[in-house]
Amino acid sequence: MKKEINMKWNRKDLLGLEDLTREEIKMILDTTESFKEISTREVKKVPALRGKTIANLFFESSTRTRISFELAEKRLSADVVNFSASTSSLSKGETLIDTARNIEAMKIDCVVIRHSSSGASYMLSKKLNAAVINAGDGTHEHPTQALLDMFTIREKKGRLEGLKVTIVGDIRHSRVARSNIWGMRKMGMDVRICGPKTLLPVNIEKTGVKVFYDIEHAIKHVDVIMALRIQKERQGQSYFPSIREYSKLYGITGERLKYAKEDVLIMHPGPINRGVEIMPEVADGPYSVILEQVTNGLAVRMAVLYLVMGSKTKEVSA
Amino acid sequence: MVGGMDMSLKEKGPVMDKEGVERTISRIAHEIVEKNRGTDDLAIIGIRTRGVFLAERIAKKIKQIEKAVLPIGTLDITLYRDDLSTIASQPVVHKTEIPFDITDKVVVLVDDVLYTGRTIRAALDELIDFGRPKAIQLAVLVDRGHRELPIRADYAGKNVPTSQKEIVEVRLEEYDKKTEVIIIGKHAK
């Protein structure tokens, strides 16, 4: 076929958006459009990955991402094995690499990994012939989340280039924010971050984002507001005085929305702390696309699995 | 797929010109209406890429003949291909769009060239995932032989004997700027 996109996907792994080119990100988003329809069919399944086996290694708790990946895999007809840290031989002292090698010895085609250490998926990708997909590594990257965020924005606004987005909250510990900053900057978006100084990484301006400490200023005339979860588990490390104060200064309230554009999109990667970083009237309000993000997440993961598992690299010669 | 490095390609002349394609589509449209005794429960689904435009042309013709507007859909069979695990890189997936319930409909599948039959096998599998049609019929502009599966067309525009070294190309204005069907011969240099 002559006029089709000539681009080919050549990566064995999806580890982070820092590595990807603008064209590769666009290719994933375009492919996602085709996969979205599958979940609306009578039979929500296509045979594309029939006979392939995928291991989901979740060393850190997750509901949404784990279920989303598992459903995506099953809707592509792959066979799926799940692994969670609490029930594994990790508790017997086995290292991550040994665990992964043993799993690969059982002829697994793809590993989806979430781990609390930044770089865990990179390390794994160097040791395994199987495809590796990063489902969140420490405070580093969570590429599929950022891809589904960008897909949702593009679907709603028709484009990404030139749009203004403000990410509010704990940027320092957020892999979602990091992946989004890489991805959105590459797609030509104007990215702003806002939060207490203690929760913003130093030198973040070097990535091309604009830094704000005042929420009303930060969301002025923006197209998208993305609230991040305040990670209560980090409380007690005195990043900010109290949750109540944070909520008062940075919480997304219905009142504050008047500063943003009239058709602003409200996003949140979940799980939500209602009444902390986002008020219920906003989370459930007419501008919120939080549940559509979840729906799109499934399609994005199907697209990523399809692309990554189809790329034939030299070292994989089964 | 056109332009292998050690192959030279030679156009062997047209199998059908623009008028030929239009007359053939008109005949297929009439045959569809005749065979189904009207247009009740009929639906047309084109297979990407050129089957989609052929499906639109056939639907337009049937509208002229019978004053009936048929539901029309688009099928991308990529995810149902039987060679996904052997080809070099994942083919680009395009949208499948079937905006109506196919259950109890007579679905006419439309493609440009019928060759091995593998595309049609994939299309049949995909269609069944959308529901249970009363019947599925197949319309193609060109049947070039060399079937590898027990599949045949209900409506074939033209039977063209070919060698497996040749390529049959259907070109349609909507996509290729020019409407014609040609055979291209492949010769090793």
mmCIF file of N, CA and C in Angstrom, chain B residues 104-170:
data_model
loop_
_atom_site.group_PDB
_atom_site.id
_atom_site.type_symbol
_atom_site.label_atom_id
_atom_site.label_comp_id
_atom_site.label_asym_id
_atom_site.label_seq_id
_atom_site.Cartn_x
_atom_site.Cartn_y
_atom_site.Cartn_z
ATOM 1 N N ASP B 104 -28.478 -10.487 11.539
ATOM 2 C CA ASP B 104 -29.623 -10.708 10.640
ATOM 3 C C ASP B 104 -29.594 -9.883 9.356
ATOM 4 N N LYS B 105 -28.459 -9.251 9.094
ATOM 5 C CA LYS B 105 -28.313 -8.542 7.820
ATOM 6 C C LYS B 105 -27.651 -9.471 6.787
ATOM 7 N N VAL B 106 -27.901 -9.175 5.510
ATOM 8 C CA VAL B 106 -27.114 -9.810 4.458
ATOM 9 C C VAL B 106 -25.984 -8.845 4.141
ATOM 10 N N VAL B 107 -24.771 -9.247 4.508
ATOM 11 C CA VAL B 107 -23.631 -8.348 4.362
ATOM 12 C C VAL B 107 -22.886 -8.667 3.065
ATOM 13 N N VAL B 108 -22.745 -7.661 2.219
ATOM 14 C CA VAL B 108 -21.927 -7.829 1.020
ATOM 15 C C VAL B 108 -20.550 -7.252 1.309
ATOM 16 N N LEU B 109 -19.558 -8.142 1.373
ATOM 17 C CA LEU B 109 -18.170 -7.722 1.579
ATOM 18 C C LEU B 109 -17.601 -7.303 0.239
ATOM 19 N N VAL B 110 -16.852 -6.209 0.224
ATOM 20 C CA VAL B 110 -16.314 -5.723 -1.043
ATOM 21 C C VAL B 110 -14.799 -5.569 -0.947
ATOM 22 N N ASP B 111 -14.090 -6.151 -1.921
ATOM 23 C CA ASP B 111 -12.642 -5.955 -1.986
ATOM 24 C C ASP B 111 -12.236 -5.717 -3.435
ATOM 25 N N ASP B 112 -11.027 -5.219 -3.644
ATOM 26 C CA ASP B 112 -10.635 -4.929 -5.030
ATOM 27 C C ASP B 112 -10.199 -6.192 -5.776
ATOM 28 N N VAL B 113 -9.261 -6.934 -5.215
ATOM 29 C CA VAL B 113 -8.734 -8.106 -5.913
ATOM 30 C C VAL B 113 -8.890 -9.352 -5.034
ATOM 31 N N LEU B 114 -9.426 -10.423 -5.598
ATOM 32 C CA LEU B 114 -9.454 -11.701 -4.899
ATOM 33 C C LEU B 114 -8.283 -12.537 -5.409
ATOM 34 N N TYR B 115 -7.430 -12.967 -4.455
ATOM 35 C CA TYR B 115 -6.202 -13.662 -4.839
ATOM 36 C C TYR B 115 -6.101 -14.949 -4.014
ATOM 37 N N THR B 116 -5.326 -14.959 -2.949
ATOM 38 C CA THR B 116 -5.178 -16.178 -2.158
ATOM 39 C C THR B 116 -6.423 -16.512 -1.360
ATOM 40 N N GLY B 117 -7.214 -15.493 -1.032
ATOM 41 C CA GLY B 117 -8.398 -15.696 -0.197
ATOM 42 C C GLY B 117 -8.123 -15.442 1.275
ATOM 43 N N ARG B 118 -6.864 -15.167 1.614
ATOM 44 C CA ARG B 118 -6.525 -14.997 3.033
ATOM 45 C C ARG B 118 -7.095 -13.709 3.638
ATOM 46 N N THR B 119 -7.151 -12.677 2.842
ATOM 47 C CA THR B 119 -7.764 -11.431 3.327
ATOM 48 C C THR B 119 -9.239 -11.663 3.647
ATOM 49 N N ILE B 120 -9.903 -12.418 2.768
ATOM 50 C CA ILE B 120 -11.329 -12.673 2.981
ATOM 51 C C ILE B 120 -11.551 -13.548 4.213
ATOM 52 N N ARG B 121 -10.676 -14.515 4.417
ATOM 53 C CA ARG B 121 -10.769 -15.352 5.618
ATOM 54 C C ARG B 121 -10.700 -14.459 6.858
ATOM 55 N N ALA B 122 -9.734 -13.536 6.861
ATOM 56 C CA ALA B 122 -9.586 -12.627 7.996
ATOM 57 C C ALA B 122 -10.833 -11.754 8.159
ATOM 58 N N ALA B 123 -11.357 -11.273 7.020
ATOM 59 C CA ALA B 123 -12.543 -10.406 7.071
ATOM 60 C C ALA B 123 -13.754 -11.157 7.616
ATOM 61 N N LEU B 124 -13.900 -12.418 7.227
ATOM 62 C CA LEU B 124 -15.035 -13.212 7.718
ATOM 63 C C LEU B 124 -14.941 -13.383 9.232
ATOM 64 N N ASP B 125 -13.723 -13.688 9.708
ATOM 65 C CA ASP B 125 -13.532 -13.859 11.152
ATOM 66 C C ASP B 125 -13.853 -12.569 11.896
ATOM 67 N N GLU B 126 -13.393 -11.453 11.343
ATOM 68 C CA GLU B 126 -13.621 -10.181 12.028
ATOM 69 C C GLU B 126 -15.117 -9.828 12.037
ATOM 70 N N LEU B 127 -15.774 -10.039 10.899
ATOM 71 C CA LEU B 127 -17.211 -9.711 10.818
ATOM 72 C C LEU B 127 -18.019 -10.472 11.858
ATOM 73 N N ILE B 128 -17.693 -11.750 12.018
ATOM 74 C CA ILE B 128 -18.452 -12.587 12.940
ATOM 75 C C ILE B 128 -18.311 -12.069 14.378
ATOM 76 N N ASP B 129 -17.206 -11.360 14.663
ATOM 77 C CA ASP B 129 -17.031 -10.783 15.997
ATOM 78 C C ASP B 129 -17.953 -9.595 16.240
ATOM 79 N N PHE B 130 -18.605 -9.123 15.191
ATOM 80 C CA PHE B 130 -19.518 -7.994 15.357
ATOM 81 C C PHE B 130 -20.970 -8.444 15.504
ATOM 82 N N GLY B 131 -21.229 -9.714 15.265
ATOM 83 C CA GLY B 131 -22.603 -10.192 15.343
ATOM 84 C C GLY B 131 -22.796 -11.381 14.426
ATOM 85 N N ARG B 132 -24.060 -11.735 14.204
ATOM 86 C CA ARG B 132 -24.325 -12.922 13.394
ATOM 87 C C ARG B 132 -25.172 -12.537 12.190
ATOM 88 N N PRO B 133 -24.502 -12.226 11.074
ATOM 89 C CA PRO B 133 -25.270 -11.855 9.884
ATOM 90 C C PRO B 133 -26.070 -13.041 9.345
ATOM 91 N N LYS B 134 -27.159 -12.715 8.640
ATOM 92 C CA LYS B 134 -27.969 -13.777 8.021
ATOM 93 C C LYS B 134 -27.140 -14.469 6.946
ATOM 94 N N ALA B 135 -26.386 -13.686 6.196
ATOM 95 C CA ALA B 135 -25.500 -14.244 5.178
ATOM 96 C C ALA B 135 -24.400 -13.242 4.880
ATOM 97 N N ILE B 136 -23.267 -13.754 4.405
ATOM 98 C CA ILE B 136 -22.209 -12.873 3.932
ATOM 99 C C ILE B 136 -21.935 -13.236 2.474
ATOM 100 N N GLN B 137 -21.956 -12.220 1.606
ATOM 101 C CA GLN B 137 -21.633 -12.436 0.194
ATOM 102 C C GLN B 137 -20.374 -11.636 -0.133
ATOM 103 N N LEU B 138 -19.697 -12.066 -1.197
ATOM 104 C CA LEU B 138 -18.432 -11.410 -1.536
ATOM 105 C C LEU B 138 -18.478 -10.824 -2.949
ATOM 106 N N ALA B 139 -18.136 -9.537 -3.026
ATOM 107 C CA ALA B 139 -18.042 -8.887 -4.339
ATOM 108 C C ALA B 139 -16.614 -8.384 -4.542
ATOM 109 N N VAL B 140 -16.006 -8.708 -5.695
ATOM 110 C CA VAL B 140 -14.662 -8.213 -5.989
ATOM 111 C C VAL B 140 -14.633 -7.657 -7.412
ATOM 112 N N LEU B 141 -13.764 -6.706 -7.620
ATOM 113 C CA LEU B 141 -13.636 -6.126 -8.955
ATOM 114 C C LEU B 141 -12.888 -7.089 -9.878
ATOM 115 N N VAL B 142 -11.836 -7.718 -9.328
ATOM 116 C CA VAL B 142 -11.028 -8.631 -10.128
ATOM 117 C C VAL B 142 -10.791 -9.929 -9.359
ATOM 118 N N ASP B 143 -11.000 -11.053 -10.029
ATOM 119 C CA ASP B 143 -10.605 -12.345 -9.463
ATOM 120 C C ASP B 143 -9.415 -12.832 -10.277
ATOM 121 N N ARG B 144 -8.252 -12.934 -9.634
ATOM 122 C CA ARG B 144 -7.050 -13.293 -10.395
ATOM 123 C C ARG B 144 -6.592 -14.729 -10.161
ATOM 124 N N GLY B 145 -7.413 -15.520 -9.438
ATOM 125 C CA GLY B 145 -7.072 -16.927 -9.264
ATOM 126 C C GLY B 145 -6.046 -17.165 -8.164
ATOM 127 N N HIS B 146 -5.445 -18.359 -8.136
ATOM 128 C CA HIS B 146 -4.417 -18.746 -7.159
ATOM 129 C C HIS B 146 -4.922 -18.805 -5.729
ATOM 130 N N ARG B 147 -6.117 -19.335 -5.550
ATOM 131 C CA ARG B 147 -6.681 -19.422 -4.201
ATOM 132 C C ARG B 147 -5.902 -20.402 -3.330
ATOM 133 N N GLU B 148 -5.727 -20.036 -2.073
ATOM 134 C CA GLU B 148 -5.087 -20.936 -1.109
ATOM 135 C C GLU B 148 -6.075 -21.404 -0.054
ATOM 136 N N LEU B 149 -7.300 -20.910 -0.143
ATOM 137 C CA LEU B 149 -8.345 -21.294 0.815
ATOM 138 C C LEU B 149 -9.641 -21.520 0.032
ATOM 139 N N PRO B 150 -10.552 -22.321 0.582
ATOM 140 C CA PRO B 150 -11.808 -22.592 -0.149
ATOM 141 C C PRO B 150 -12.758 -21.396 -0.089
ATOM 142 N N ILE B 151 -12.453 -20.365 -0.841
ATOM 143 C CA ILE B 151 -13.242 -19.125 -0.838
ATOM 144 C C ILE B 151 -13.519 -18.732 -2.282
ATOM 145 N N ARG B 152 -14.724 -18.253 -2.559
ATOM 146 C CA ARG B 152 -15.038 -17.792 -3.917
ATOM 147 C C ARG B 152 -15.888 -16.517 -3.823
ATOM 148 N N ALA B 153 -15.936 -15.791 -4.944
ATOM 149 C CA ALA B 153 -16.712 -14.553 -4.960
ATOM 150 C C ALA B 153 -18.125 -14.806 -5.465
ATOM 151 N N ASP B 154 -19.115 -14.128 -4.868
ATOM 152 C CA ASP B 154 -20.482 -14.196 -5.381
ATOM 153 C C ASP B 154 -20.639 -13.273 -6.578
ATOM 154 N N TYR B 155 -19.885 -12.177 -6.559
ATOM 155 C CA TYR B 155 -19.934 -11.213 -7.666
ATOM 156 C C TYR B 155 -18.494 -10.891 -8.045
ATOM 157 N N ALA B 156 -18.069 -11.296 -9.230
ATOM 158 C CA ALA B 156 -16.707 -10.993 -9.668
ATOM 159 C C ALA B 156 -16.790 -10.113 -10.901
ATOM 160 N N GLY B 157 -16.162 -8.951 -10.841
ATOM 161 C CA GLY B 157 -16.192 -8.022 -11.968
ATOM 162 C C GLY B 157 -15.563 -8.628 -13.186
ATOM 163 N N LYS B 158 -14.359 -9.157 -13.015
ATOM 164 C CA LYS B 158 -13.658 -9.721 -14.153
ATOM 165 C C LYS B 158 -12.703 -10.808 -13.668
ATOM 166 N N ASN B 159 -12.705 -11.943 -14.375
ATOM 167 C CA ASN B 159 -11.720 -12.983 -14.081
ATOM 168 C C ASN B 159 -10.494 -12.715 -14.928
ATOM 169 N N VAL B 160 -9.365 -12.561 -14.273
ATOM 170 C CA VAL B 160 -8.131 -12.255 -14.989
ATOM 171 C C VAL B 160 -7.102 -13.353 -14.692
ATOM 172 N N PRO B 161 -6.777 -14.165 -15.689
ATOM 173 C CA PRO B 161 -5.749 -15.185 -15.462
ATOM 174 C C PRO B 161 -4.405 -14.500 -15.274
ATOM 175 N N THR B 162 -3.689 -14.872 -14.228
ATOM 176 C CA THR B 162 -2.396 -14.229 -13.962
ATOM 177 C C THR B 162 -1.381 -15.293 -13.584
ATOM 178 N N SER B 163 -0.120 -14.901 -13.630
ATOM 179 C CA SER B 163 0.900 -15.750 -13.033
ATOM 180 C C SER B 163 1.185 -15.172 -11.652
ATOM 181 N N GLN B 164 1.689 -16.001 -10.754
ATOM 182 C CA GLN B 164 1.903 -15.536 -9.392
ATOM 183 C C GLN B 164 3.019 -14.501 -9.288
ATOM 184 N N LYS B 165 3.788 -14.382 -10.376
ATOM 185 C CA LYS B 165 4.848 -13.376 -10.379
ATOM 186 C C LYS B 165 4.304 -11.989 -10.690
ATOM 187 N N GLU B 166 3.081 -11.953 -11.155
ATOM 188 C CA GLU B 166 2.506 -10.661 -11.544
ATOM 189 C C GLU B 166 1.760 -10.011 -10.378
ATOM 190 N N ILE B 167 1.586 -8.709 -10.512
ATOM 191 C CA ILE B 167 0.816 -7.953 -9.519
ATOM 192 C C ILE B 167 -0.363 -7.325 -10.236
ATOM 193 N N VAL B 168 -1.546 -7.488 -9.663
ATOM 194 C CA VAL B 168 -2.716 -6.810 -10.223
ATOM 195 C C VAL B 168 -2.976 -5.578 -9.372
ATOM 196 N N GLU B 169 -2.994 -4.442 -10.022
ATOM 197 C CA GLU B 169 -3.227 -3.211 -9.267
ATOM 198 C C GLU B 169 -4.520 -2.554 -9.684
ATOM 199 N N VAL B 170 -5.399 -2.363 -8.685
ATOM 200 C CA VAL B 170 -6.613 -1.594 -8.933
ATOM 201 C C VAL B 170 -6.339 -0.177 -8.474
#
